[in-house]
């Protein structure tokens, strides 16, 4: 495998112009954990908590950017894959790559009938004693499909070779947009799916275009007739959670001016509203709203899309914003990035207005560096590209990644770097990876430096003093050329 050579300006075929743009222009401050990753655009987050890991699936806005080069608004029409990220601490994230979904429109996925893959939903259920992962997606606004895998990161296959929800599904012909699924497996093992959106011009107060229906035990067939959810001012973005013995249906409200509305519950424009029920299929009762439009927090307006989840007995909300496109300087907009913030629930079960922040959430556990770590794992990065095979390539001298809250209590004697193949002429004597702690540049402490050579695996001696913190931020600073595949502390 060959890569971008930052010193002579040659671009090899596995790094695109847009990947390089993101590497050079996108960033977040050291005190910021949002967006969760800045090297890739993604939207419409769906979250799976499996064992000790959080997985986030998103609409692959980066795929659309590769087509438009940022010179056209995001039209979503070229998107037929999904992004997957994972984390054990909600601060350091691993880019797990792209999952191919749709098989039409140039797609490589197993859903051969579908042209697009938008707004995923994810669930895990034990089938015949084995965990199965069910990934639901929208084929534009015209139907919802499902793909299945034995692993959270795929590969995923289409078990039914057709839409799960289509215009032929009872009660669904009149739904404006058959998209934006949410899925939920109750404590008794029963699955449910929620979807729909849009409104006619004269029915914006009570569109009645949301639907919910039970799933059969196999999670790939519906069980019954989809029921109408009368969500006031519904636009899109179904969500479902169970908190205590109450079911919460959440959704994004529409953009119509409320001045002529006769409805007593005048939900604000493009916020996350919520309804509750004691039954997973309703009826649901309107309660209010809980998340403002991202423009309220960040000044970057756009649609609102969310997923509420619980990790280590604490509630969080994932959503997207259009802040990163401003940082990168795209000519046209609609390219979104993923945020995660704390989600509060009042003692009486009501939901307060949440806070959207660039600071994000606190790290929930320290980072373990003694396992083999994929190179595409970090909290922040600058001037590095994550390739399509999840290796890491610097595009400028001084490029770096930062892994936050690394637990070095077992000691740090050496670090083992594993590389993909070097450029054809091999490494040069000036090529290196500098290992620093607690800060970047002149304010950091250098504890070791790996001079690169033709070896595939290179050990770097580290010198951690007694006074150095045992939990610290770890920086890898790159000079010259390399393609890092993984690393491991010893």
CSV table of C-alpha atoms in Angstrom, one decimal:
chain,number,residue,atom,x,y,z
A,1,UNK,CA,0.0,0.0,0.0
A,2,UNK,CA,1.3,3.5,-0.9
A,3,UNK,CA,0.3,6.8,0.4
A,4,UNK,CA,0.4,10.6,0.2
A,5,UNK,CA,4.0,11.8,0.2
A,6,UNK,CA,3.8,15.1,2.0
A,7,UNK,CA,7.3,16.3,1.1
A,8,UNK,CA,7.2,16.1,-2.7
A,9,UNK,CA,3.5,16.7,-3.3
A,10,UNK,CA,2.7,13.4,-5.0
A,11,UNK,CA,-0.7,12.0,-4.2
A,12,UNK,CA,-1.1,8.2,-4.4
A,13,UNK,CA,-4.4,6.7,-5.3
A,14,UNK,CA,-5.7,5.8,-1.9
A,15,UNK,CA,-5.9,9.4,-0.4
A,16,UNK,CA,-8.3,11.8,-1.9
A,17,UNK,CA,-8.3,15.6,-2.2
A,18,UNK,CA,-11.1,15.8,0.3
A,19,UNK,CA,-9.4,13.5,2.8
A,20,UNK,CA,-6.3,15.7,2.6
A,21,UNK,CA,-8.5,18.9,3.0
A,22,UNK,CA,-10.1,17.4,6.2
A,23,UNK,CA,-6.7,16.5,7.6
A,24,UNK,CA,-5.3,20.0,7.1
A,25,UNK,CA,-8.3,22.2,7.9
A,26,UNK,CA,-10.5,20.4,10.4
A,27,UNK,CA,-9.6,20.5,14.1
A,28,UNK,CA,-10.9,21.0,17.6
A,29,UNK,CA,-9.4,22.6,20.6
A,30,UNK,CA,-7.6,20.5,23.3
A,31,UNK,CA,-10.5,21.0,25.8
A,32,UNK,CA,-13.1,20.0,23.2
A,33,UNK,CA,-14.4,16.4,22.7
A,34,UNK,CA,-17.0,17.5,20.1
A,35,UNK,CA,-17.2,16.6,17.2
A,36,UNK,CA,-16.2,13.1,18.3
A,37,UNK,CA,-14.0,12.9,15.2
A,38,UNK,CA,-13.0,15.7,12.8
A,39,UNK,CA,-11.4,13.9,9.9
A,40,UNK,CA,-14.7,12.7,8.5
A,41,UNK,CA,-18.2,14.0,8.1
A,42,UNK,CA,-21.1,11.9,9.4
A,43,UNK,CA,-24.7,12.5,10.4
A,44,UNK,CA,-27.9,10.9,11.8
A,45,UNK,CA,-26.1,9.0,14.6
A,46,UNK,CA,-27.4,5.6,15.8
A,47,UNK,CA,-25.7,4.2,18.9
A,48,UNK,CA,-25.2,0.6,20.1
A,49,UNK,CA,-23.8,-0.2,23.5
A,50,UNK,CA,-22.3,-3.7,23.4
A,51,UNK,CA,-20.4,-5.1,26.3
A,52,UNK,CA,-17.9,-2.4,27.3
A,53,UNK,CA,-17.9,-0.5,24.0
A,54,UNK,CA,-20.1,2.2,22.4
A,55,UNK,CA,-20.5,2.0,18.6
A,56,UNK,CA,-21.8,4.9,16.6
A,57,UNK,CA,-23.2,4.4,13.1
A,58,UNK,CA,-23.8,7.4,10.8
A,59,UNK,CA,-24.9,8.5,7.4
A,60,UNK,CA,-21.7,8.9,5.4
A,61,UNK,CA,-21.7,12.6,4.5
A,62,UNK,CA,-18.1,12.1,3.5
A,63,UNK,CA,-19.2,10.1,0.6
A,64,UNK,CA,-21.3,12.9,-0.7
A,65,UNK,CA,-18.4,15.4,-0.1
A,66,UNK,CA,-16.1,13.3,-2.3
A,67,UNK,CA,-18.7,13.7,-5.1
A,68,UNK,CA,-19.3,17.4,-4.7
A,69,UNK,CA,-15.9,18.6,-3.5
A,70,UNK,CA,-17.9,21.0,-1.3
A,71,UNK,CA,-18.9,23.1,-4.3
A,72,UNK,CA,-22.6,21.9,-4.1
A,73,UNK,CA,-24.9,21.6,-1.1
A,74,UNK,CA,-25.2,18.1,0.4
A,75,UNK,CA,-28.0,16.4,-1.5
A,76,UNK,CA,-27.4,12.9,0.0
A,77,UNK,CA,-28.1,11.3,-3.3
A,78,UNK,CA,-24.7,9.6,-3.6
A,79,UNK,CA,-24.6,8.1,-0.1
A,80,UNK,CA,-24.9,4.3,-0.1
A,81,UNK,CA,-22.6,3.4,2.8
A,82,UNK,CA,-22.5,4.1,6.6
A,83,UNK,CA,-19.6,5.2,8.9
A,84,UNK,CA,-18.8,3.2,12.1
A,85,UNK,CA,-16.9,4.5,15.1
A,86,UNK,CA,-16.3,2.9,18.5
A,87,UNK,CA,-15.1,3.9,21.9
A,88,UNK,CA,-14.7,2.5,25.4
A,89,UNK,CA,-14.4,5.9,27.1
A,90,UNK,CA,-16.5,8.4,24.9
A,91,UNK,CA,-13.5,10.6,24.3
A,92,UNK,CA,-11.0,8.5,22.3
A,93,UNK,CA,-12.7,7.0,19.2
A,94,UNK,CA,-11.6,4.4,16.6
A,95,UNK,CA,-12.6,4.8,13.0
A,96,UNK,CA,-13.9,1.3,12.2
A,97,UNK,CA,-14.3,2.2,8.5
A,98,UNK,CA,-17.3,2.2,6.2
A,99,UNK,CA,-20.1,-0.4,6.0
A,100,UNK,CA,-21.3,-0.9,2.4
A,101,UNK,CA,-25.1,-1.1,2.4
A,102,UNK,CA,-26.9,-0.2,-0.9
A,103,UNK,CA,-26.2,-2.2,-4.0
A,104,UNK,CA,-27.5,0.3,-6.6
A,105,UNK,CA,-26.2,3.8,-7.4
A,106,UNK,CA,-22.6,2.5,-7.6
A,107,UNK,CA,-22.9,0.9,-4.2
A,108,UNK,CA,-21.1,-2.3,-3.1
A,109,UNK,CA,-23.6,-3.4,-0.4
A,110,UNK,CA,-25.7,-6.5,-0.2
A,111,UNK,CA,-29.0,-4.6,-0.3
A,112,UNK,CA,-29.1,-4.8,-4.1
A,113,UNK,CA,-32.6,-3.3,-4.3
A,114,UNK,CA,-31.5,0.0,-2.5
A,115,UNK,CA,-29.9,3.1,-4.0
A,116,UNK,CA,-29.2,4.9,-0.7
A,117,UNK,CA,-28.4,4.3,2.9
A,118,UNK,CA,-29.4,7.2,5.3
A,119,UNK,CA,-30.2,7.6,9.0
A,120,UNK,CA,-29.3,4.1,10.4
A,121,UNK,CA,-30.7,2.4,13.4
A,122,UNK,CA,-29.0,-0.4,15.2
A,123,UNK,CA,-30.0,-3.2,17.6
A,124,UNK,CA,-28.4,-6.4,19.0
A,125,UNK,CA,-30.4,-9.5,19.9
A,126,UNK,CA,-29.4,-13.0,20.9
A,127,UNK,CA,-30.7,-15.4,18.3
A,128,UNK,CA,-30.2,-19.1,18.9
A,129,UNK,CA,-27.7,-18.3,21.6
A,130,UNK,CA,-25.6,-16.0,19.5
A,131,UNK,CA,-25.5,-12.2,19.3
A,132,UNK,CA,-26.8,-10.9,16.0
A,133,UNK,CA,-26.5,-7.2,15.0
A,134,UNK,CA,-29.4,-5.7,13.0
A,135,UNK,CA,-28.7,-2.5,11.1
A,136,UNK,CA,-31.8,-0.7,9.7
A,137,UNK,CA,-31.5,2.1,7.1
A,138,UNK,CA,-33.5,4.4,4.9
A,139,UNK,CA,-33.4,4.0,1.1
A,140,UNK,CA,-33.8,7.8,0.5
A,141,UNK,CA,-37.4,8.5,1.7
A,142,UNK,CA,-39.0,5.5,0.0
A,143,UNK,CA,-38.5,2.6,2.3
A,144,UNK,CA,-36.5,1.0,5.1
A,145,UNK,CA,-34.2,-2.0,4.8
A,146,UNK,CA,-32.4,-4.2,7.3
A,147,UNK,CA,-29.0,-5.9,7.1
A,148,UNK,CA,-27.6,-8.4,9.6
A,149,UNK,CA,-24.1,-9.3,10.9
A,150,UNK,CA,-22.4,-11.5,13.5
A,151,UNK,CA,-20.2,-8.5,14.3
A,152,UNK,CA,-21.0,-4.8,15.2
A,153,UNK,CA,-18.7,-3.7,12.4
A,154,UNK,CA,-19.9,-6.1,9.7
A,155,UNK,CA,-19.8,-7.3,7.1
A,156,UNK,CA,-23.6,-7.0,6.9
A,157,UNK,CA,-25.8,-9.0,4.6
A,158,UNK,CA,-29.4,-8.5,3.5
A,159,UNK,CA,-31.5,-11.4,4.8
A,160,UNK,CA,-34.7,-10.6,3.0
A,161,UNK,CA,-33.5,-9.0,-0.3
A,162,UNK,CA,-36.2,-6.4,-0.3
A,163,UNK,CA,-37.4,-3.5,1.9
A,164,UNK,CA,-38.7,-4.3,5.4
A,165,UNK,CA,-41.0,-1.3,5.2
A,166,UNK,CA,-42.4,0.0,1.8
A,167,UNK,CA,-45.3,1.8,0.3
A,168,UNK,CA,-47.1,-1.5,0.2
A,169,UNK,CA,-46.8,-1.9,4.0
A,170,UNK,CA,-50.3,-1.4,5.6
A,171,UNK,CA,-50.9,2.3,6.7
A,172,UNK,CA,-47.6,3.4,5.1
A,173,UNK,CA,-48.7,4.4,1.6
A,174,UNK,CA,-49.8,7.9,2.9
A,175,UNK,CA,-46.5,8.5,4.8
A,176,UNK,CA,-44.6,11.3,3.1
A,177,UNK,CA,-41.2,10.0,4.0
A,178,UNK,CA,-40.6,6.4,4.8
A,179,UNK,CA,-37.2,6.9,6.5
A,180,UNK,CA,-35.4,7.7,9.8
A,181,UNK,CA,-35.9,4.4,11.6
A,182,UNK,CA,-35.4,3.9,15.3
A,183,UNK,CA,-35.3,0.4,16.8
A,184,UNK,CA,-35.6,-0.9,20.3
A,185,UNK,CA,-35.4,-4.3,22.0
A,186,UNK,CA,-37.4,-4.4,25.2
A,187,UNK,CA,-36.3,-6.2,28.4
A,188,UNK,CA,-38.5,-9.1,27.4
A,189,UNK,CA,-36.7,-9.5,24.1
A,190,UNK,CA,-39.4,-8.1,22.0
A,191,UNK,CA,-38.3,-5.7,19.2
A,192,UNK,CA,-40.0,-2.6,17.9
A,193,UNK,CA,-39.3,-0.2,15.0
A,194,UNK,CA,-40.4,3.4,14.6
A,195,UNK,CA,-40.1,5.5,11.4
A,196,UNK,CA,-41.7,8.1,9.1
A,197,UNK,CA,-41.9,11.8,8.6
A,198,UNK,CA,-42.8,14.7,6.4
A,199,UNK,CA,-46.1,16.6,6.2
A,200,UNK,CA,-48.6,18.0,3.7
A,201,UNK,CA,-48.7,21.8,3.6
A,202,UNK,CA,-52.0,22.0,5.4
A,203,UNK,CA,-51.2,19.3,8.0
A,204,UNK,CA,-48.1,20.6,9.6
A,205,UNK,CA,-49.6,20.8,13.1
A,206,UNK,CA,-50.6,17.1,13.3
A,207,UNK,CA,-49.0,15.3,10.2
A,208,UNK,CA,-49.7,11.8,11.6
A,209,UNK,CA,-46.9,10.5,9.4
A,210,UNK,CA,-44.9,8.7,12.2
A,211,UNK,CA,-45.4,4.9,12.6
A,212,UNK,CA,-44.5,2.2,15.0
A,213,UNK,CA,-44.8,-1.6,14.8
A,214,UNK,CA,-43.5,-4.7,16.6
A,215,UNK,CA,-40.9,-6.9,15.0
A,216,UNK,CA,-41.0,-10.7,14.9
A,217,UNK,CA,-38.5,-12.6,17.0
A,218,UNK,CA,-36.1,-12.8,14.0
A,219,UNK,CA,-36.0,-8.9,13.8
A,220,UNK,CA,-36.3,-9.0,10.0
A,221,UNK,CA,-40.2,-9.1,9.7
A,222,UNK,CA,-42.8,-6.8,11.2
A,223,UNK,CA,-45.4,-8.3,13.5
A,224,UNK,CA,-48.7,-6.6,13.1
A,225,UNK,CA,-50.0,-3.4,11.4
A,226,UNK,CA,-48.0,-0.2,11.9
A,227,UNK,CA,-49.7,2.2,14.3
A,228,UNK,CA,-50.0,6.0,13.8
A,229,UNK,CA,-48.1,8.3,16.3
A,230,UNK,CA,-49.8,11.7,16.4
A,231,UNK,CA,-46.6,13.7,17.2
A,232,UNK,CA,-47.3,17.5,17.1
A,233,UNK,CA,-45.4,19.3,14.4
A,234,UNK,CA,-43.5,16.2,13.4
A,235,UNK,CA,-40.9,16.5,10.7
A,236,UNK,CA,-38.5,13.5,10.9
A,237,UNK,CA,-36.0,11.7,13.2
A,238,UNK,CA,-37.8,9.1,15.3
A,239,UNK,CA,-36.2,8.0,18.5
A,240,UNK,CA,-37.3,5.5,21.2
A,241,UNK,CA,-36.1,4.8,24.8
A,242,UNK,CA,-37.4,3.1,27.9
A,243,UNK,CA,-36.6,4.9,31.1
A,244,UNK,CA,-37.9,3.1,34.1
A,245,UNK,CA,-41.3,1.7,33.0
A,246,UNK,CA,-42.0,4.6,30.6
A,247,UNK,CA,-41.4,4.6,26.9
A,248,UNK,CA,-40.2,7.9,25.4
A,249,UNK,CA,-40.8,8.7,21.7
A,250,UNK,CA,-38.6,11.5,20.5
A,251,UNK,CA,-38.6,13.3,17.2
A,252,UNK,CA,-37.5,16.5,15.3
A,253,UNK,CA,-40.2,19.1,14.7
A,254,UNK,CA,-40.8,20.8,11.4
A,255,UNK,CA,-39.8,24.2,10.0
A,256,UNK,CA,-43.2,25.8,9.4
A,257,UNK,CA,-43.7,29.3,11.0
A,258,UNK,CA,-46.0,28.8,14.0
A,259,UNK,CA,-47.7,32.3,13.9
A,260,UNK,CA,-50.9,30.9,12.3
A,261,UNK,CA,-50.9,27.7,14.3
A,262,UNK,CA,-54.1,26.9,16.3
A,263,UNK,CA,-52.5,24.1,18.2
A,264,UNK,CA,-52.1,24.8,21.9
A,265,UNK,CA,-48.7,23.1,22.0
A,266,UNK,CA,-46.7,25.3,19.7
A,267,UNK,CA,-43.5,23.3,19.6
A,268,UNK,CA,-40.5,25.4,18.5
A,269,UNK,CA,-39.0,24.9,15.0
A,270,UNK,CA,-36.6,22.0,14.4
A,271,UNK,CA,-36.2,21.0,18.1
A,272,UNK,CA,-36.3,17.5,19.6
A,273,UNK,CA,-39.8,16.9,21.0
A,274,UNK,CA,-40.9,14.1,23.2
A,275,UNK,CA,-43.9,12.0,24.1
A,276,UNK,CA,-44.4,9.3,26.6
A,277,UNK,CA,-46.5,6.1,27.0
A,278,UNK,CA,-46.7,3.0,29.3
A,279,UNK,CA,-46.9,0.9,26.1
A,280,UNK,CA,-44.2,0.6,23.5
A,281,UNK,CA,-46.8,1.0,20.7
A,282,UNK,CA,-48.6,3.9,22.4
A,283,UNK,CA,-50.7,5.8,22.4
A,284,UNK,CA,-48.1,8.5,23.2
A,285,UNK,CA,-48.9,11.7,25.0
A,286,UNK,CA,-47.1,14.9,24.1
A,287,UNK,CA,-44.9,16.3,26.9
A,288,UNK,CA,-42.7,19.0,25.4
A,289,UNK,CA,-39.2,19.3,23.9
A,290,UNK,CA,-35.7,18.5,25.2
A,291,UNK,CA,-33.0,19.6,22.7
A,292,UNK,CA,-32.8,22.9,20.9
A,293,UNK,CA,-31.8,23.2,17.3
A,294,UNK,CA,-28.0,23.2,17.0
A,295,UNK,CA,-28.1,26.8,15.8
A,296,UNK,CA,-29.1,27.8,19.4
A,297,UNK,CA,-25.9,26.4,20.8
A,298,UNK,CA,-23.4,26.8,17.9
A,299,UNK,CA,-24.8,29.3,15.4
A,300,UNK,CA,-24.8,26.8,12.6
A,301,UNK,CA,-28.4,26.0,11.6
A,302,UNK,CA,-29.5,22.8,10.0
A,303,UNK,CA,-31.7,19.8,10.6
A,304,UNK,CA,-31.7,18.1,14.0
A,305,UNK,CA,-31.2,14.3,14.4
A,306,UNK,CA,-30.5,12.4,17.6
A,307,UNK,CA,-30.1,9.1,19.5
A,308,UNK,CA,-30.4,8.9,23.3
A,309,UNK,CA,-28.4,6.1,25.0
A,310,UNK,CA,-27.3,4.8,28.3
A,311,UNK,CA,-23.7,3.8,29.0
A,312,UNK,CA,-22.4,2.8,32.4
A,313,UNK,CA,-25.6,3.9,34.1
A,314,UNK,CA,-25.6,7.4,32.7
A,315,UNK,CA,-27.7,8.9,29.9
A,316,UNK,CA,-26.2,10.6,26.8
A,317,UNK,CA,-27.5,12.1,23.6
A,318,UNK,CA,-25.8,11.9,20.2
A,319,UNK,CA,-26.7,14.3,17.5
A,320,UNK,CA,-25.2,16.2,14.5
A,321,UNK,CA,-24.3,19.8,13.7
A,322,UNK,CA,-22.9,21.7,10.8
A,323,UNK,CA,-20.1,23.4,12.7
A,324,UNK,CA,-17.2,21.5,11.1
A,325,UNK,CA,-18.0,22.5,7.5
A,326,UNK,CA,-17.4,26.1,8.6
A,327,UNK,CA,-14.0,25.2,10.0
A,328,UNK,CA,-13.1,23.4,6.8
A,329,UNK,CA,-14.3,26.3,4.6
A,330,UNK,CA,-16.6,24.4,2.2
A,331,UNK,CA,-18.3,26.6,-0.4
A,332,UNK,CA,-21.7,25.0,0.1
A,333,UNK,CA,-23.2,23.4,3.2
A,334,UNK,CA,-25.2,20.6,4.7
A,335,UNK,CA,-22.2,18.4,5.7
A,336,UNK,CA,-22.6,17.3,9.2
A,337,UNK,CA,-20.5,16.2,12.2
A,338,UNK,CA,-21.2,14.0,15.2
A,339,UNK,CA,-21.6,15.3,18.8
A,340,UNK,CA,-22.2,13.6,22.1
A,341,UNK,CA,-23.4,15.4,25.2
A,342,UNK,CA,-24.8,14.5,28.6
A,343,UNK,CA,-28.5,13.9,28.7
A,344,UNK,CA,-30.4,14.7,31.9
A,345,UNK,CA,-33.6,13.2,33.2
A,346,UNK,CA,-35.6,14.8,36.0
A,347,UNK,CA,-36.6,12.8,39.1
A,348,UNK,CA,-40.2,12.9,38.0
A,349,UNK,CA,-39.3,11.5,34.5
A,350,UNK,CA,-39.7,14.7,32.6
A,351,UNK,CA,-36.9,15.8,30.3
A,352,UNK,CA,-35.3,19.2,30.8
A,353,UNK,CA,-33.8,21.3,27.9
A,354,UNK,CA,-30.4,19.8,27.4
A,355,UNK,CA,-27.1,21.6,26.7
A,356,UNK,CA,-25.2,21.2,23.4
A,357,UNK,CA,-21.5,21.9,23.9
A,358,UNK,CA,-18.2,21.6,22.1
A,359,UNK,CA,-16.6,20.4,25.3
A,360,UNK,CA,-18.7,17.2,25.1
A,361,UNK,CA,-18.7,14.6,27.8
A,362,UNK,CA,-16.1,13.5,30.4
A,363,UNK,CA,-13.9,10.5,29.8
A,364,UNK,CA,-15.6,7.6,31.6
A,365,UNK,CA,-12.6,5.3,32.0
A,366,UNK,CA,-8.8,5.7,31.4
A,367,UNK,CA,-7.4,4.5,28.1
A,368,UNK,CA,-5.6,1.2,28.2
A,369,UNK,CA,-2.4,1.4,25.9
A,370,UNK,CA,-1.2,-2.2,26.6
A,371,UNK,CA,-3.5,-3.8,24.1
A,372,UNK,CA,-2.8,-3.5,20.4
A,373,UNK,CA,-4.3,-0.2,19.4
A,374,UNK,CA,-5.5,0.5,15.8
A,375,UNK,CA,-3.8,3.6,14.4
A,376,UNK,CA,-7.1,5.3,13.7
A,377,UNK,CA,-7.8,5.7,17.4
A,378,UNK,CA,-7.5,9.1,18.9
A,379,UNK,CA,-9.3,12.0,20.6
A,380,UNK,CA,-7.9,14.7,18.3
A,381,UNK,CA,-5.8,14.8,15.2
A,382,UNK,CA,-4.2,17.3,12.9
A,383,UNK,CA,-2.7,16.9,9.4
A,384,UNK,CA,-3.2,13.1,9.4
A,385,UNK,CA,-5.4,11.1,7.0
A,386,UNK,CA,-7.2,7.9,8.0
A,387,UNK,CA,-7.1,5.8,4.9
A,388,UNK,CA,-9.8,3.5,3.7
A,389,UNK,CA,-8.0,0.6,5.4
A,390,UNK,CA,-7.9,2.6,8.7
A,391,UNK,CA,-4.2,3.2,8.6
A,392,UNK,CA,-2.8,6.6,9.6
A,393,UNK,CA,-0.8,8.8,7.1
A,394,UNK,CA,0.7,12.2,7.9
A,395,UNK,CA,0.4,14.8,5.2
A,396,UNK,CA,2.8,17.4,6.8
A,397,UNK,CA,5.7,17.4,9.1
A,398,UNK,CA,4.5,18.0,12.7
A,399,UNK,CA,1.3,16.1,12.1
A,400,UNK,CA,0.0,14.5,15.3
A,401,UNK,CA,-2.7,12.5,17.0
A,402,UNK,CA,-3.6,12.8,20.7
A,403,UNK,CA,-5.0,10.0,22.8
A,404,UNK,CA,-6.5,11.4,26.0
A,405,UNK,CA,-6.3,10.0,29.6
A,406,UNK,CA,-3.9,7.2,28.9
A,407,UNK,CA,-3.2,5.0,32.0
A,408,UNK,CA,0.6,4.4,32.2
A,409,UNK,CA,0.5,3.0,35.7
A,410,UNK,CA,2.0,-0.3,34.5
A,411,UNK,CA,5.0,1.6,33.2
A,412,UNK,CA,6.2,2.7,29.8
A,413,UNK,CA,9.4,1.1,28.7
A,414,UNK,CA,8.9,0.8,25.0
A,415,UNK,CA,6.3,1.2,22.4
A,416,UNK,CA,5.9,-1.1,19.4
A,417,UNK,CA,4.8,0.5,16.1
A,418,UNK,CA,3.5,-1.6,13.2
A,419,UNK,CA,3.5,0.0,9.8
A,420,UNK,CA,2.0,-0.8,6.4
A,421,UNK,CA,4.4,-0.8,3.5
A,422,UNK,CA,6.6,2.2,3.2
A,423,UNK,CA,6.9,4.4,0.1
A,424,UNK,CA,8.8,2.6,-2.7
A,425,UNK,CA,12.1,4.1,-1.8
A,426,UNK,CA,11.6,3.2,1.8
A,427,UNK,CA,12.0,5.3,5.0
A,428,UNK,CA,14.5,8.1,5.2
A,429,UNK,CA,16.8,8.9,8.1
A,430,UNK,CA,14.7,12.0,8.9
A,431,UNK,CA,11.4,10.0,9.2
A,432,UNK,CA,10.3,9.7,12.8
A,433,UNK,CA,7.5,9.5,15.3
A,434,UNK,CA,8.1,11.5,18.4
A,435,UNK,CA,6.2,10.3,21.6
A,436,UNK,CA,5.1,13.1,23.9
A,437,UNK,CA,2.9,13.4,27.0
A,438,UNK,CA,0.6,16.0,28.5
A,439,UNK,CA,0.9,18.6,25.7
A,440,UNK,CA,1.9,19.1,22.1
A,441,UNK,CA,5.0,21.0,20.9
A,442,UNK,CA,7.3,23.0,23.2
A,443,UNK,CA,4.9,22.6,26.2
A,444,UNK,CA,5.0,18.8,26.1
A,445,UNK,CA,7.4,16.3,27.5
A,446,UNK,CA,9.2,14.1,25.0
A,447,UNK,CA,9.6,10.6,26.4
A,448,UNK,CA,10.9,8.9,23.2
A,449,UNK,CA,11.4,9.1,19.5
A,450,UNK,CA,11.2,6.3,16.9
A,451,UNK,CA,13.6,6.7,14.0
A,452,UNK,CA,11.9,4.9,11.2
A,453,UNK,CA,13.6,2.3,8.9
A,454,UNK,CA,12.6,-0.5,6.6
A,455,UNK,CA,11.5,-2.8,9.3
A,456,UNK,CA,7.7,-3.5,9.5
A,457,UNK,CA,7.8,-3.4,13.3
A,458,UNK,CA,9.8,-0.8,15.2
A,459,UNK,CA,10.4,-0.5,18.9
A,460,UNK,CA,10.8,2.9,20.5
A,461,UNK,CA,12.5,3.2,23.9
A,462,UNK,CA,10.5,5.4,26.3
A,463,UNK,CA,11.8,7.3,29.3
A,464,UNK,CA,9.0,8.1,31.8
A,465,UNK,CA,10.3,9.9,34.9
A,466,UNK,CA,9.0,9.3,38.4
A,467,UNK,CA,7.5,12.8,38.4
A,468,UNK,CA,5.5,12.2,35.2
A,469,UNK,CA,1.8,11.7,35.7
A,470,UNK,CA,0.7,8.0,35.4
A,471,UNK,CA,-2.5,9.1,33.6
A,472,UNK,CA,-1.7,11.5,30.8
A,473,UNK,CA,-2.5,12.7,27.3
A,474,UNK,CA,-0.3,10.8,24.8
A,475,UNK,CA,0.8,12.5,21.5
A,476,UNK,CA,2.4,10.9,18.5
A,477,UNK,CA,4.1,13.6,16.3
A,478,UNK,CA,5.1,12.6,12.8
A,479,UNK,CA,8.0,13.8,10.7
A,480,UNK,CA,8.4,12.6,7.2
A,481,UNK,CA,6.6,9.6,5.7
A,482,UNK,CA,5.0,6.6,7.3
A,483,UNK,CA,1.7,4.6,7.2
A,484,UNK,CA,1.0,3.6,10.8
A,485,UNK,CA,-1.2,0.5,11.2
A,486,UNK,CA,-1.2,0.0,15.0
A,487,UNK,CA,0.8,0.4,18.2
A,488,UNK,CA,1.2,-1.2,21.6
A,489,UNK,CA,2.8,0.0,24.8
A,490,UNK,CA,5.0,-2.3,26.8
